[in-house]
Coordinates of C-alpha atoms in Angstrom, one line a residue:
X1 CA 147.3 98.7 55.2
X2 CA 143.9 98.4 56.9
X3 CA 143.4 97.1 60.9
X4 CA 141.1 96.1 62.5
X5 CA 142.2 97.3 66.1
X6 CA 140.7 100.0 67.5
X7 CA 142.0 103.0 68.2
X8 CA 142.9 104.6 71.2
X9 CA 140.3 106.8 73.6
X10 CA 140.2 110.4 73.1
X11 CA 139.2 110.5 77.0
X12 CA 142.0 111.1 79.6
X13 CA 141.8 110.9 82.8
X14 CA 143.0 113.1 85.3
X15 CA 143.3 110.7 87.8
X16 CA 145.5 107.5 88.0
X17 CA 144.0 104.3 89.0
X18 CA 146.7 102.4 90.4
X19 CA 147.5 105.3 93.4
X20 CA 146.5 105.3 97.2
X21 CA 144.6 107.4 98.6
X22 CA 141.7 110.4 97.3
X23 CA 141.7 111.3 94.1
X24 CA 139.3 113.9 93.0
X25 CA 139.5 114.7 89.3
X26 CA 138.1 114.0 85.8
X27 CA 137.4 112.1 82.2
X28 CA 138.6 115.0 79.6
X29 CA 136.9 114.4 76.2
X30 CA 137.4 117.0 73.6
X31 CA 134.9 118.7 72.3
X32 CA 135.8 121.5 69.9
X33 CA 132.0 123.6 69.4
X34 CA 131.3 126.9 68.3
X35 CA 132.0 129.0 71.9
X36 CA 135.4 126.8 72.7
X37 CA 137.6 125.3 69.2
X38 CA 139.9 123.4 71.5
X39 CA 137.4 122.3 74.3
X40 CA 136.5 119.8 76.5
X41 CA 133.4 117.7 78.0
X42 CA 134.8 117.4 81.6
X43 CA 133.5 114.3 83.8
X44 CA 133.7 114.2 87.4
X45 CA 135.7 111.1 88.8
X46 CA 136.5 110.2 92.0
X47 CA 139.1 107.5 93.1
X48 CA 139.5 106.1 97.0
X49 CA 142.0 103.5 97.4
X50 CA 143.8 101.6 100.3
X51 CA 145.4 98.2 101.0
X52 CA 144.6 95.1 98.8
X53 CA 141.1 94.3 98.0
X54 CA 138.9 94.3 94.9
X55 CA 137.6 97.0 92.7
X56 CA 133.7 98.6 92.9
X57 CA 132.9 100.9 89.8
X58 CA 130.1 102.9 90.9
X59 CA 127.6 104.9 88.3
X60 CA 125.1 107.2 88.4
X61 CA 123.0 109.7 85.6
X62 CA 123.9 107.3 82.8
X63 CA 120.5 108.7 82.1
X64 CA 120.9 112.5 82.8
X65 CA 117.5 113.2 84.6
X66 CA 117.7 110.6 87.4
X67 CA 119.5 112.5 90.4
X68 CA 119.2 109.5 93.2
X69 CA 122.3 107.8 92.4
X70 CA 124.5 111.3 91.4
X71 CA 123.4 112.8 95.1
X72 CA 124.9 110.0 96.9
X73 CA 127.4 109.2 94.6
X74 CA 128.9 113.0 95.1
X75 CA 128.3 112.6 98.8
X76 CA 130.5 109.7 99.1
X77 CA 133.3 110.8 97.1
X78 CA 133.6 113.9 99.7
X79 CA 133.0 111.3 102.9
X80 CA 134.2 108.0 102.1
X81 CA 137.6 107.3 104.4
X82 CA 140.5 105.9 102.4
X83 CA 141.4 104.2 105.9
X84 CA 138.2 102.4 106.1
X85 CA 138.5 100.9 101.7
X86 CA 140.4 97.7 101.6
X87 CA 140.6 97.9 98.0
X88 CA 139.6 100.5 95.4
X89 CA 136.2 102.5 95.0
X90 CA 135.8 104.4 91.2
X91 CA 133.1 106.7 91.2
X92 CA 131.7 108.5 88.3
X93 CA 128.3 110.6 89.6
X94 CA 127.5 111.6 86.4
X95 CA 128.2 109.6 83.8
X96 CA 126.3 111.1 80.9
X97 CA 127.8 114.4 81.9
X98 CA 126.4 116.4 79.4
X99 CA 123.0 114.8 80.2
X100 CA 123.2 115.6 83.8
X101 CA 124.2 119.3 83.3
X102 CA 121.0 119.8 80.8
X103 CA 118.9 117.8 82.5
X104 CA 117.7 115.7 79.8
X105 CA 117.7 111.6 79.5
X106 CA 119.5 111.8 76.0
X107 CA 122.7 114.3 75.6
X108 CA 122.3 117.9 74.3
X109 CA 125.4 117.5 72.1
X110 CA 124.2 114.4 70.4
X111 CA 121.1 112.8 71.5
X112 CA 123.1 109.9 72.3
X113 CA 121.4 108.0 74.9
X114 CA 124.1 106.4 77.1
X115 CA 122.2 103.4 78.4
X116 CA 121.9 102.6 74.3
X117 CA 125.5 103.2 73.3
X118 CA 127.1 100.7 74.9
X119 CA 129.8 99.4 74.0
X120 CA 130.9 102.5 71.8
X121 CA 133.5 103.5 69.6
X122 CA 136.4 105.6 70.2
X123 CA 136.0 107.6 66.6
X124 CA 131.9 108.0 67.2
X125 CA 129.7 110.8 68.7
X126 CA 130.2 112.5 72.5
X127 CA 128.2 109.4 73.9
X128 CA 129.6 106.7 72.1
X129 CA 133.3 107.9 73.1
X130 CA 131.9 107.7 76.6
X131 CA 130.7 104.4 76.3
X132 CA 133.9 103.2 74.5
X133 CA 135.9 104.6 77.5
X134 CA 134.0 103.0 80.1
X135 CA 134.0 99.5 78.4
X136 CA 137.8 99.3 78.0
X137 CA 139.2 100.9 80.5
X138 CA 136.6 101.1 83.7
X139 CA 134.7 98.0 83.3
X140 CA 137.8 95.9 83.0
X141 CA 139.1 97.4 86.2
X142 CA 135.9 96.5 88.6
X143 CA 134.8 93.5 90.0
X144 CA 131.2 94.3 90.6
X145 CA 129.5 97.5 89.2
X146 CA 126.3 99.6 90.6
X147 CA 124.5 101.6 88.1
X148 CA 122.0 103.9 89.0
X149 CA 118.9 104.4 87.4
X150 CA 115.6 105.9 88.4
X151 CA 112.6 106.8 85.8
X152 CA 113.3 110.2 85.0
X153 CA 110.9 112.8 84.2
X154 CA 108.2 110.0 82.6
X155 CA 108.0 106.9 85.0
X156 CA 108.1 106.6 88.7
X157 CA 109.0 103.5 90.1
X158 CA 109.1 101.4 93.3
X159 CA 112.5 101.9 94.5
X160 CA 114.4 98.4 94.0
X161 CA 117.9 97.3 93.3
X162 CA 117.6 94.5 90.1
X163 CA 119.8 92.0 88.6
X164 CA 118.8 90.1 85.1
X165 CA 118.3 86.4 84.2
X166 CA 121.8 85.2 83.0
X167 CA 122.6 82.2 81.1
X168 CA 125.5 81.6 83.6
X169 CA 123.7 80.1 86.8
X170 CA 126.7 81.0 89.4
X171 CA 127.1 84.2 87.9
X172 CA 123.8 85.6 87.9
X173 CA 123.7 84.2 91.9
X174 CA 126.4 86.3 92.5
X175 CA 124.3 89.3 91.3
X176 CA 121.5 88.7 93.0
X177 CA 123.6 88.2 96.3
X178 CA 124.5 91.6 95.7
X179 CA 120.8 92.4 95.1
X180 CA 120.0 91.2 98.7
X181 CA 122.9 92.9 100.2
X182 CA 121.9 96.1 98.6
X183 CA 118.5 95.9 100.8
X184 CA 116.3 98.5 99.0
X185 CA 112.8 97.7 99.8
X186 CA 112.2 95.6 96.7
X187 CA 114.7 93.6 95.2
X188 CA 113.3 92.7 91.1
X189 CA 114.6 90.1 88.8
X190 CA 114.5 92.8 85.7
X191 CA 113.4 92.3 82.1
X192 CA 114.5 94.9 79.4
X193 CA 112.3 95.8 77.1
X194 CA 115.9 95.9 74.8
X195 CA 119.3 94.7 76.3
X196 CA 121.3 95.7 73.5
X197 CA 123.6 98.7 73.8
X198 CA 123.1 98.7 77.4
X199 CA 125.9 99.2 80.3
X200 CA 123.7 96.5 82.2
X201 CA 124.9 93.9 79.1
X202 CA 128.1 94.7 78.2
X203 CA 129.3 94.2 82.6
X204 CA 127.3 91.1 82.0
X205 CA 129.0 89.9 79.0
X206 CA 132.3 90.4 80.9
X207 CA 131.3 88.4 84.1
X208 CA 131.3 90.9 86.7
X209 CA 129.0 91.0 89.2
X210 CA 126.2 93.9 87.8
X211 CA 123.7 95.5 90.3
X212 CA 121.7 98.2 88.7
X213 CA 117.8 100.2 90.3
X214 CA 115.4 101.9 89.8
X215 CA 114.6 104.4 92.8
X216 CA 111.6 106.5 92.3
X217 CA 111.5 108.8 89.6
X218 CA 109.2 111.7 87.7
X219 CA 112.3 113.6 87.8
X220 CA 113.3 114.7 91.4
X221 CA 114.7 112.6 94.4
X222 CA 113.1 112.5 97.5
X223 CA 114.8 112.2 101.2
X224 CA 113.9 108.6 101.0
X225 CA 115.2 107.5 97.8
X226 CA 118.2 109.3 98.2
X227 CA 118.5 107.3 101.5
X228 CA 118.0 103.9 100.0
X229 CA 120.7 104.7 97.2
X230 CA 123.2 106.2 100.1
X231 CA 122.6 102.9 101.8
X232 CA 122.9 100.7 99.7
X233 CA 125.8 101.5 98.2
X234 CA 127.7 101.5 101.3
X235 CA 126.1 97.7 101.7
X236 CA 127.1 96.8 98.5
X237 CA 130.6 97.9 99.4
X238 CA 130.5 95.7 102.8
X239 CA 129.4 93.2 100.5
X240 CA 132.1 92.7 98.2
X241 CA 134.4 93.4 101.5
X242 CA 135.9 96.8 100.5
X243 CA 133.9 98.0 103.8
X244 CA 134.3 96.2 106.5
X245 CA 131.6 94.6 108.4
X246 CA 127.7 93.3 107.7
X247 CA 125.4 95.0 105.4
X248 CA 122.8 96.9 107.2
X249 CA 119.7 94.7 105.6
X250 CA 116.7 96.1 105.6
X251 CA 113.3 94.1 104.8
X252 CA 112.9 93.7 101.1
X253 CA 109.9 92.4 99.1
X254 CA 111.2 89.9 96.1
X255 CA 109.6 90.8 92.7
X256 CA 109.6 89.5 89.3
X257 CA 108.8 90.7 85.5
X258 CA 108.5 87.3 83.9
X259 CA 107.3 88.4 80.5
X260 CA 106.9 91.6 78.1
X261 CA 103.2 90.9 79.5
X262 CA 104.2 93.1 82.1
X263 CA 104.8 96.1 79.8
X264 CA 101.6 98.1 78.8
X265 CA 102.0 100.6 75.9
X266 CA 99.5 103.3 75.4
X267 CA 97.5 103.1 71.8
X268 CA 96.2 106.4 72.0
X269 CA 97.5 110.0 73.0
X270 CA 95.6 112.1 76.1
X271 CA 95.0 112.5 79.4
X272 CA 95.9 109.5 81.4
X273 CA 93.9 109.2 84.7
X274 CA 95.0 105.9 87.1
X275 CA 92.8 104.1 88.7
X276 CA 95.8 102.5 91.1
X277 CA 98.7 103.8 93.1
X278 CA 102.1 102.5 93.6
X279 CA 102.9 99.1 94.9
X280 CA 98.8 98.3 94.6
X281 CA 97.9 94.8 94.2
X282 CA 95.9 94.5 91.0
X283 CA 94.5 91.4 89.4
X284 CA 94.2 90.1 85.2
X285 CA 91.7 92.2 83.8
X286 CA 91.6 95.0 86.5
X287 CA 91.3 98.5 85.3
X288 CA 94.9 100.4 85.5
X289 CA 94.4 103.4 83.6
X290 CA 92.0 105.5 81.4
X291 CA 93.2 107.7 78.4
X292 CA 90.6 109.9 77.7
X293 CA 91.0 111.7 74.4
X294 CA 91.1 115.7 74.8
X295 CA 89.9 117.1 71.4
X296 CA 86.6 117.4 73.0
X297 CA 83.7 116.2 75.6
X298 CA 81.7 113.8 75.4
X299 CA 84.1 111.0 74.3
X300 CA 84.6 107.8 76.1
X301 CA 88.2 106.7 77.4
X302 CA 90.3 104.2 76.6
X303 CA 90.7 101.7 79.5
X304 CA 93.8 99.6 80.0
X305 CA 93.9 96.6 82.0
X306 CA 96.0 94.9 84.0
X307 CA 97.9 91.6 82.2
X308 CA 98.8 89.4 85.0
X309 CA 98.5 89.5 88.7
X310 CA 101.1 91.3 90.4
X311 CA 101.7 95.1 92.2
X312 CA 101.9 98.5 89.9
X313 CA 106.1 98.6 89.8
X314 CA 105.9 101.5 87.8
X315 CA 104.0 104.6 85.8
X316 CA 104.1 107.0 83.6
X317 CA 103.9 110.4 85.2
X318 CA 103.3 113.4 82.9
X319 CA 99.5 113.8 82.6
X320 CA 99.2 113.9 79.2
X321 CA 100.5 110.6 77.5
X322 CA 101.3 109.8 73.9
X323 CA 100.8 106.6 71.4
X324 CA 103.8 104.3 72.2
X325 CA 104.9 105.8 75.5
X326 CA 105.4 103.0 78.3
X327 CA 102.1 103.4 80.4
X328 CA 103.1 100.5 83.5
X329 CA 104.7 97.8 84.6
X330 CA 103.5 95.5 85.9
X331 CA 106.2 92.9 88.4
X332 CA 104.9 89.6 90.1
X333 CA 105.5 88.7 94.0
X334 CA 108.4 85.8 94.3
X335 CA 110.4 84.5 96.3
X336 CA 114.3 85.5 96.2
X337 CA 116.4 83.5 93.2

């Protein structure tokens, strides 16, 4: 006879959730490949917990080439007192482990990209086992969950913490209280380009408070970033009262991405020269970027303009630029939600 119910995770974890204390151990999928028949993907997890209190699940390299969120995700699991958690802390650094090892936005084993497999199957590829794993058996575990995310090796940003628009009023203040208490230096209410599959939706869909970023990008981390993300998360954590005491707020300029106006796409492939910077104001119709073609001289560029008034929020960073690739975004000044 045929069920419907799913089956059970290949992942187990070396860790168990329910104990005081630091735990430092792993997710172990199996993986049988041609160098090891019997082996396993093994993912870093870290679990600090003491007294009564509620549950954080922090994330980081869901996408495997943004490093701000796995550098202070690893540096908390080593310094994070159990005596100062009233509650429980999860931490998984690097969530699309085989991503992070390789470097790469979509795994090596599958070309899953995490951030699209969401909410997985248990019987599906590498990622989508991941995915399964996190949606019914961390997720359901946390009150609130951070994911990091930064723009890899082809988009910087302007480091901000984000929440979304959410059909449920109370809920979505709750994540943009968290937003606030997170204090990176701009605080966005997001749009996705596409929602479905993502980690973002699925937290969302299950009514826990979600705070995800975007800190920087074109595939490093700088001193700063990595600061903001260290900060924040402890902020976060004072804010749900696993820490004790007052987020450490820092000034923070409210931004918004009311539309898919605020994408631009590039039409052509080149070399992509901009004509702004970063957190520049810019105005309807101002100039953002030329493409100019590269087969030969003597051919004009392609200019792109801006579609709304706002600030640059993000760009594409690689010099040379292809037809479809996401050129900027462009976010609106607002007030906080």
């Amino acid at each position: 006879m045929l069920t419907t119910a799913p089956r059970p995770s290949p992942i187990t974890p070396t860790v168990h959730f329910d104990a005081k204390g630091v735990q430092h151990g792993h997710l172990r999928l199996p993986y049988s490949r041609d160098d090891s028949a019997w082996g396993s993907v093994m993912i870093p997890i870290c679990v600090i917990a003491n007294g009564n209190g509620p549950t954080a699940l922090l994330t980081g390299a869901n996408h495997g080439d943004e490093y701000e969120g796995p550098a202070a995700l690893f540096e908390l699991a080593q310094t994070l007192d159990p005596s100062h958690v009233q509650g429980r802390v999860i931490i998984v650094p690097a969530l699309n482990y085989p991503a992070f090892r390789a470097g790469t936005r979509t795994s090596p084993i599958d070309r899953g990209n995490l951030n699209r497999s969401f909410p997985g199957r248990p019987d599906g590829s590498v990622t989508e086992k991941i995915a399964d794993y996190v949606t019914r058996h961390l997720i359901p575990l946390a009150d609130i969950v951070l994911d990091f995310h930064s723009g890899g090796k082809t988009l910087d940003f302007l480091p901000y913490a984000a929440a979304h628009d959410l059909p449920n009023k109370d809920h979505e203040a709750r994540c943009f209280r968290a937003v606030a208490a997170f204090s990176a230096p701009y605080s966005m209410k997001m749009l996705e380009i596409d929602a479905v599959g993502m980690l973002d939706t699925t937290v969302e869909e299950m009514g826990k408070v979600f705070v995800t970023t975007e800190l920087g990008g074109a595939g490093t981390a700088s001193a700063r970033s990595i600061d903001i993300a260290r900060r924040g998360t402890r902020n976060l954590l004072r804010h749900a009262g696993i820490l004790s005491g007052e987020p450490e707020l820092q000034p923070t300029r409210w931004l918004d991405m009311p539309s898919g106006d605020c994408f631009t796409f590039a039409e052509d492939d080149g070399l992509v020269a901009f004509a702004c910077n970063l957190g520049d104001p810019v105005r309807r119709g101002d100039t953002i970027a030329r493409v100019y073609p590269v087969g030969r001289t003597g051919i004009a560029p392609v200019s792109y303009a801006a579609t709304m008034d706002g600030v640059l929020a993000a760009r594409h960073v690689p010099g040379l630029i292809k037809a479809g690739d996401c050129l900027s975004v462009i976010a609106t000044i607002t007030e906080q939600p």
